[in-house]
Structures are given as C-alpha cells and as structure tokens.
mmCIF file of C-alpha atoms and ligand atoms in Angstrom:
data_model
loop_
_atom_site.group_PDB
_atom_site.id
_atom_site.type_symbol
_atom_site.label_atom_id
_atom_site.label_comp_id
_atom_site.label_asym_id
_atom_site.label_seq_id
_atom_site.Cartn_x
_atom_site.Cartn_y
_atom_site.Cartn_z
ATOM 1 C CA MET K 486 7.618 9.170 -17.593
ATOM 2 C CA VAL K 487 5.142 8.668 -14.749
ATOM 3 C CA THR K 488 1.410 8.502 -15.443
ATOM 4 C CA VAL K 489 -1.521 8.377 -13.018
ATOM 5 C CA ARG K 490 -4.722 6.360 -13.487
ATOM 6 C CA PRO K 491 -7.464 4.806 -11.343
ATOM 7 C CA LEU K 492 -6.636 1.305 -10.098
ATOM 8 C CA ASP K 493 -8.871 -1.682 -10.814
ATOM 9 C CA SER K 494 -9.045 -5.361 -9.795
ATOM 10 C CA PRO K 495 -6.051 -6.506 -11.938
ATOM 11 C CA ASP K 496 -3.843 -4.050 -9.993
ATOM 12 C CA ALA K 497 -4.585 -5.741 -6.650
ATOM 13 C CA GLU K 498 -1.263 -7.672 -6.403
ATOM 14 C CA GLN K 499 0.841 -4.556 -7.056
ATOM 15 C CA PHE K 500 -1.336 -2.488 -4.709
ATOM 16 C CA LYS K 501 -0.875 -5.032 -1.915
ATOM 17 C CA ALA K 502 2.909 -5.053 -2.438
ATOM 18 C CA MET K 503 2.962 -1.235 -2.275
ATOM 19 C CA ARG K 504 0.862 -1.196 0.918
ATOM 20 C CA LEU K 505 3.274 -3.685 2.530
ATOM 21 C CA LEU K 506 6.197 -1.481 1.477
ATOM 22 C CA ALA K 507 4.361 1.523 2.968
ATOM 23 C CA ALA K 508 3.767 -0.324 6.252
ATOM 24 C CA ASP K 509 7.497 -1.101 6.482
ATOM 25 C CA ASN K 510 8.753 2.272 5.228
ATOM 26 C CA ALA K 511 6.341 4.643 6.966
ATOM 27 C CA PRO K 512 4.739 2.939 10.001
ATOM 28 C CA THR K 513 4.027 6.286 11.695
ATOM 29 C CA ALA K 514 2.357 7.682 8.555
ATOM 30 C CA ILE K 515 0.380 4.801 7.060
ATOM 31 C CA ARG K 516 -2.159 2.543 8.765
ATOM 32 C CA PRO K 517 -2.476 -0.422 9.238
ATOM 33 C CA THR K 518 0.535 -2.491 10.276
ATOM 34 C CA ARG K 519 2.223 -4.983 7.923
ATOM 35 C CA GLN K 520 0.514 -7.901 9.733
ATOM 36 C CA GLU K 521 -2.935 -6.295 9.413
ATOM 37 C CA GLU K 522 -2.361 -5.411 5.759
ATOM 38 C CA PHE K 523 -0.972 -8.858 4.978
ATOM 39 C CA ALA K 524 -4.160 -10.488 6.316
ATOM 40 C CA HIS K 525 -6.275 -9.068 3.460
ATOM 41 C CA SER K 526 -6.879 -11.476 0.569
ATOM 42 C CA ILE K 527 -6.330 -10.352 -3.033
ATOM 43 C CA GLU K 528 -10.121 -10.551 -3.547
ATOM 44 C CA GLU K 529 -10.721 -8.155 -0.617
ATOM 45 C CA ILE K 530 -8.065 -5.813 -1.958
ATOM 46 C CA ALA K 531 -9.595 -5.892 -5.442
ATOM 47 C CA GLY K 532 -12.844 -4.704 -3.807
ATOM 48 C CA ARG K 533 -10.998 -1.981 -1.905
ATOM 49 C CA ILE K 534 -9.407 -0.461 -5.005
ATOM 50 C CA ARG K 535 -12.209 -0.795 -7.566
ATOM 51 C CA SER K 536 -13.924 2.534 -8.319
ATOM 52 C CA THR K 537 -17.478 2.797 -6.958
ATOM 53 C CA PRO K 538 -19.801 5.764 -6.385
ATOM 54 C CA THR K 539 -18.096 6.277 -2.996
ATOM 55 C CA GLN K 540 -14.452 5.272 -3.487
ATOM 56 C CA ALA K 541 -11.541 5.395 -5.904
ATOM 57 C CA VAL K 542 -7.844 4.568 -5.646
ATOM 58 C CA PHE K 543 -5.230 6.079 -7.948
ATOM 59 C CA GLY K 544 -1.857 4.667 -8.891
ATOM 60 C CA ALA K 545 1.222 6.366 -10.335
ATOM 61 C CA PHE K 546 2.993 4.125 -12.861
ATOM 62 C CA ALA K 547 6.518 4.224 -14.249
ATOM 63 C CA GLY K 548 5.789 2.064 -17.278
ATOM 64 C CA GLU K 549 3.927 -0.936 -15.817
ATOM 65 C CA LEU K 550 5.441 -0.496 -12.352
ATOM 66 C CA LEU K 551 3.266 0.941 -9.567
ATOM 67 C CA VAL K 552 5.335 3.606 -7.766
ATOM 68 C CA GLY K 553 2.737 5.608 -5.806
ATOM 69 C CA ILE K 554 -0.821 5.364 -4.514
ATOM 70 C CA THR K 555 -3.588 7.373 -2.935
ATOM 71 C CA GLY K 556 -7.227 6.698 -2.145
ATOM 72 C CA VAL K 557 -10.239 8.966 -1.923
ATOM 73 C CA ARG K 558 -13.615 8.131 -0.452
ATOM 74 C CA ARG K 559 -16.808 10.092 -0.412
ATOM 75 C CA GLU K 560 -19.221 10.400 2.447
ATOM 76 C CA PRO K 561 -22.454 8.657 1.394
ATOM 77 C CA LEU K 562 -24.975 10.467 3.623
ATOM 78 C CA CYS K 563 -26.861 13.474 2.311
ATOM 79 C CA GLN K 564 -25.748 16.047 4.890
ATOM 80 C CA VAL K 565 -22.048 15.183 4.528
ATOM 81 C CA LYS K 566 -21.732 14.099 0.919
ATOM 82 C CA HIS K 567 -20.132 17.408 -0.059
ATOM 83 C CA LYS K 568 -16.937 16.042 1.569
ATOM 84 C CA ALA K 569 -14.391 13.436 0.497
ATOM 85 C CA THR K 570 -11.429 12.056 2.429
ATOM 86 C CA ILE K 571 -7.953 11.485 1.022
ATOM 87 C CA TRP K 572 -6.175 8.434 2.475
ATOM 88 C CA GLY K 573 -3.058 6.293 2.036
ATOM 89 C CA VAL K 574 -0.808 8.746 0.167
ATOM 90 C CA PHE K 575 2.459 6.891 -0.428
ATOM 91 C CA VAL K 576 5.279 7.155 -2.962
ATOM 92 C CA ASP K 577 8.017 4.526 -3.395
ATOM 93 C CA PRO K 578 11.165 6.016 -1.766
ATOM 94 C CA SER K 579 13.145 5.721 -5.034
ATOM 95 C CA TYR K 580 10.591 7.908 -6.836
ATOM 96 C CA ARG K 581 10.145 10.701 -4.288
ATOM 97 C CA GLY K 582 10.796 14.372 -4.932
ATOM 98 C CA ARG K 583 9.539 14.270 -8.539
ATOM 99 C CA GLY K 584 6.031 15.645 -8.008
ATOM 100 C CA ILE K 585 4.342 12.215 -7.961
ATOM 101 C CA ALA K 586 2.384 12.858 -4.743
ATOM 102 C CA GLN K 587 1.169 16.146 -6.261
ATOM 103 C CA MET K 588 0.007 14.241 -9.369
ATOM 104 C CA LEU K 589 -1.838 11.684 -7.230
ATOM 105 C CA LEU K 590 -3.551 14.415 -5.193
ATOM 106 C CA ALA K 591 -4.551 16.196 -8.394
ATOM 107 C CA ALA K 592 -6.097 13.008 -9.826
ATOM 108 C CA ALA K 593 -8.016 12.244 -6.611
ATOM 109 C CA THR K 594 -9.213 15.852 -6.401
ATOM 110 C CA ALA K 595 -10.400 15.910 -10.012
ATOM 111 C CA HIS K 596 -12.290 12.648 -9.474
ATOM 112 C CA ALA K 597 -13.955 13.830 -6.259
ATOM 113 C CA SER K 598 -14.916 17.118 -7.832
ATOM 114 C CA GLU K 599 -15.967 16.042 -11.326
ATOM 115 C CA GLU K 600 -17.439 12.566 -10.647
ATOM 116 C CA TRP K 601 -19.004 13.205 -7.251
ATOM 117 C CA GLY K 602 -19.514 16.959 -7.068
ATOM 118 C CA THR K 603 -17.461 17.085 -3.866
ATOM 119 C CA ILE K 604 -16.595 20.615 -2.735
ATOM 120 C CA GLN K 605 -14.363 19.883 0.263
ATOM 121 C CA LEU K 606 -11.461 17.494 0.895
ATOM 122 C CA MET K 607 -10.424 16.186 4.295
ATOM 123 C CA LEU K 608 -7.367 14.283 5.530
ATOM 124 C CA CYS K 609 -5.327 13.424 8.632
ATOM 125 C CA VAL K 610 -1.558 13.598 8.943
ATOM 126 C CA ASN K 611 0.868 12.728 11.716
ATOM 127 C CA ALA K 612 1.776 16.103 13.267
ATOM 128 C CA GLU K 613 5.491 15.157 13.090
ATOM 129 C CA ASN K 614 5.404 14.228 9.375
ATOM 130 C CA LEU K 615 6.925 17.411 7.975
ATOM 131 C CA PRO K 616 7.305 16.289 4.302
ATOM 132 C CA ALA K 617 3.634 15.275 4.162
ATOM 133 C CA LYS K 618 2.497 18.454 5.940
ATOM 134 C CA ARG K 619 4.475 20.546 3.424
ATOM 135 C CA LEU K 620 2.993 18.561 0.559
ATOM 136 C CA TYR K 621 -0.571 19.160 1.771
ATOM 137 C CA ALA K 622 0.059 22.823 2.623
ATOM 138 C CA SER K 623 1.553 23.413 -0.846
ATOM 139 C CA TYR K 624 -1.584 21.792 -2.276
ATOM 140 C CA GLY K 625 -3.854 24.199 -0.348
ATOM 141 C CA PHE K 626 -4.828 22.152 2.728
ATOM 142 C CA ARG K 627 -5.155 23.964 6.051
ATOM 143 C CA THR K 628 -5.056 22.497 9.553
ATOM 144 C CA PHE K 629 -8.243 22.977 11.588
ATOM 145 C CA GLY K 630 -7.527 20.793 14.586
ATOM 146 C CA VAL K 631 -5.146 18.419 16.309
ATOM 147 C CA GLU K 632 -6.098 15.091 17.828
ATOM 148 C CA PRO K 633 -3.751 14.387 20.745
ATOM 149 C CA ARG K 634 -2.325 10.862 20.898
ATOM 150 C CA ALA K 635 -4.218 9.837 17.763
ATOM 151 C CA MET K 636 -1.823 6.994 16.994
ATOM 152 C CA LYS K 637 0.422 4.700 19.048
ATOM 153 C CA VAL K 638 3.369 3.081 17.289
ATOM 154 C CA GLY K 639 5.465 0.898 19.561
ATOM 155 C CA ASP K 640 5.423 2.708 22.874
ATOM 156 C CA ARG K 641 5.172 6.234 21.372
ATOM 157 C CA PHE K 642 2.080 8.327 20.860
ATOM 158 C CA TYR K 643 1.684 10.689 17.904
ATOM 159 C CA ASP K 644 -0.737 13.589 17.488
ATOM 160 C CA GLU K 645 -2.593 13.924 14.196
ATOM 161 C CA GLU K 646 -3.465 17.126 12.381
ATOM 162 C CA HIS K 647 -6.859 17.274 10.683
ATOM 163 C CA MET K 648 -6.690 19.262 7.453
ATOM 164 C CA PHE K 649 -9.214 20.429 4.897
ATOM 165 C CA LYS K 650 -9.269 22.101 1.514
ATOM 166 C CA GLN K 651 -12.246 23.895 0.029
ATOM 167 C CA LEU K 652 -12.588 23.248 -3.696
ATOM 168 C CA VAL K 653 -15.187 25.965 -4.270
HETATM 169 C C1 COA Z 1247 5.006 12.592 1.652
HETATM 170 C C2 COA Z 1247 5.216 11.885 0.297
HETATM 171 C C3 COA Z 1247 3.905 11.234 -0.134
HETATM 172 C C4 COA Z 1247 5.685 12.942 -0.738
HETATM 173 O O1 COA Z 1247 5.797 12.291 -1.994
HETATM 174 P P1 COA Z 1247 6.643 12.949 -3.192
HETATM 175 O O2 COA Z 1247 6.193 12.315 -4.466
HETATM 176 O O3 COA Z 1247 8.082 12.878 -2.867
HETATM 177 O O4 COA Z 1247 6.153 14.467 -3.117
HETATM 178 P P2 COA Z 1247 6.252 15.518 -4.292
HETATM 179 O O5 COA Z 1247 7.522 15.279 -5.068
HETATM 180 O O6 COA Z 1247 4.966 15.531 -5.066
HETATM 181 O O7 COA Z 1247 6.441 16.860 -3.482
HETATM 182 C C5 COA Z 1247 5.411 17.783 -3.357
HETATM 183 C C6 COA Z 1247 5.708 18.727 -2.201
HETATM 184 O O8 COA Z 1247 5.731 17.983 -0.974
HETATM 185 C C7 COA Z 1247 6.694 18.542 -0.077
HETATM 186 N N1 COA Z 1247 7.724 17.530 0.170
HETATM 187 C C8 COA Z 1247 7.829 16.314 -0.404
HETATM 188 N N2 COA Z 1247 8.881 15.638 0.107
HETATM 189 C C9 COA Z 1247 9.447 16.450 1.031
HETATM 190 C C10 COA Z 1247 10.554 16.323 1.928
HETATM 191 N N3 COA Z 1247 11.312 15.213 1.988
HETATM 192 N N4 COA Z 1247 10.829 17.349 2.760
HETATM 193 C C11 COA Z 1247 10.081 18.467 2.741
HETATM 194 N N5 COA Z 1247 9.007 18.646 1.919
HETATM 195 C C12 COA Z 1247 8.695 17.659 1.080
HETATM 196 C C13 COA Z 1247 7.232 19.762 -0.777
HETATM 197 O O9 COA Z 1247 6.400 20.862 -0.441
HETATM 198 C C14 COA Z 1247 7.065 19.417 -2.228
HETATM 199 O O10 COA Z 1247 6.968 20.527 -3.067
HETATM 200 P P3 COA Z 1247 8.330 21.182 -3.652
HETATM 201 O O11 COA Z 1247 9.067 20.070 -4.346
HETATM 202 O O12 COA Z 1247 7.810 22.225 -4.580
HETATM 203 O O13 COA Z 1247 9.071 21.709 -2.470
HETATM 204 C C15 COA Z 1247 6.343 10.805 0.402
HETATM 205 O O14 COA Z 1247 7.478 11.357 1.028
HETATM 206 C C16 COA Z 1247 5.926 9.561 1.146
HETATM 207 O O15 COA Z 1247 5.402 8.597 0.564
HETATM 208 N N6 COA Z 1247 6.173 9.542 2.482
HETATM 209 C C17 COA Z 1247 5.831 8.401 3.324
HETATM 210 C C18 COA Z 1247 4.329 8.227 3.461
HETATM 211 C C19 COA Z 1247 3.647 9.461 4.006
HETATM 212 O O16 COA Z 1247 4.172 10.169 4.842
HETATM 213 N N7 COA Z 1247 2.418 9.671 3.520
HETATM 214 C C20 COA Z 1247 1.545 10.734 3.977
HETATM 215 C C21 COA Z 1247 0.540 10.158 4.904
HETATM 216 S S1 COA Z 1247 -0.557 11.396 5.570
#
C-alpha cells in the first residue's frame, strides 16, 4: 500500500536520491540537472523540504521507501497569495500507473487550500510531455499559455505550457 505524507528534515537523503533519479530519468521534465541537484548539501535539502508557511513537499511511500514526490509553494505577497505553484512532480518508474501522482496532487492541493487558503493552483509542463499533460488535465488543470523555447536540454529547445486550476 502507498501512503502520502509531508516530508521533513529526516527525509532529506531519500528526497535527494529521488531528485537525482528524476534528473536522470526525466531531464526534459524536471529541473535542475543532476550536477546542479547533486551540488545541494543535505542541510540545504532539509530546508527545501521542511513545511513552512510558504512551502511544503509531499512524498509517496511504499512502506519506508520514497517512491514519488511533489512540492507546492505559496506566493507570499498580498496581491498574489491566493495562488500556489505545484513543482517537481515525479514518480519512480517502477511505481507508475497506479494513481500515485494523483495522490500527490491531491495532498498538495488539500494543503494549499486548507492550510493556506489558496484558491488557485499554477504549474508548468513541457508541451511534449503527454503523460504529465494528461495527468494534469484529468486533475482539472487547463492551459492558458505557452512559453516558446522555455527550456533547452542538450541542443534542443522545448516549449512549456502554463496551466492553472481554480479551486473555488
Ligand atoms: C507524469 C507522472 C508523474 C505520472 O505519474 P503516475 O503515478 O504514473 O500517474 P497516475 O498513475 O497518478 O496517473 C494519473 C493520470 O495521468 C495520466 N497518465 C499517467 N501516466 C501516463 C502515460 N504513461 N501515458 C498517458 N497518460 C498518463 C493519465 O491521465 C492517468 O489517469 P488514468 O490512469 O485514469 O488514465 C510520471 O509518469 C512521471 O514521474 N514522469 C516523469 C516526470 C514528469 O514528467 N513529471 C511532470 C513534470 S511537469
């Protein structure tokens, strides 16, 4: 059985390992590169995953094993604090197709809505990433714009779709 919970400092080693796997497995979907991710110390990562009034990171666990992650951060300024951004959605390839990404999105959404009062979610997705686009569309996200050449991986450019979902 897979369960989802917020990550905290003791999860930093597993989170780092999952981010390195994501950099290797999905370099056109997940930023940054393996080298950039590797440069972060465990202390920095502990700070990046700890829940604060403006950020939270959720992990999906099969027993004690971290098999999926997603982050959510809230805009701090008054005029934009009704919005939160979903980032870093990644599921271990051996655990895909079981609804884990949906569970992670649901946990991040509940947190943004109930803890922060957020009423709108934002995210960006590589325009060529069809599984992720289907995931977000099935979860109620709609595309409102496309950034041409948003990302360059090797010598190829990729456009990014900007999506949003109204919670109320
Ligand atoms: C995209 C990703 C997060 C989906 O994770 P997952 O746990 O397999 O997704 P789920 O099982 O929760 O699937 C939910 C929905 O996503 C869509 N989906 C997921 N995988 C898909 C695939 N390979 N092809 C088409 N649609 C897919 C479907 O709509 C699916 O709903 P359905 O099963 O009712 O058809 C996973 O493939 C992944 O980690 N990819 C690499 C990283 C990435 O692209 N992240 C997104 C960055 S923006």
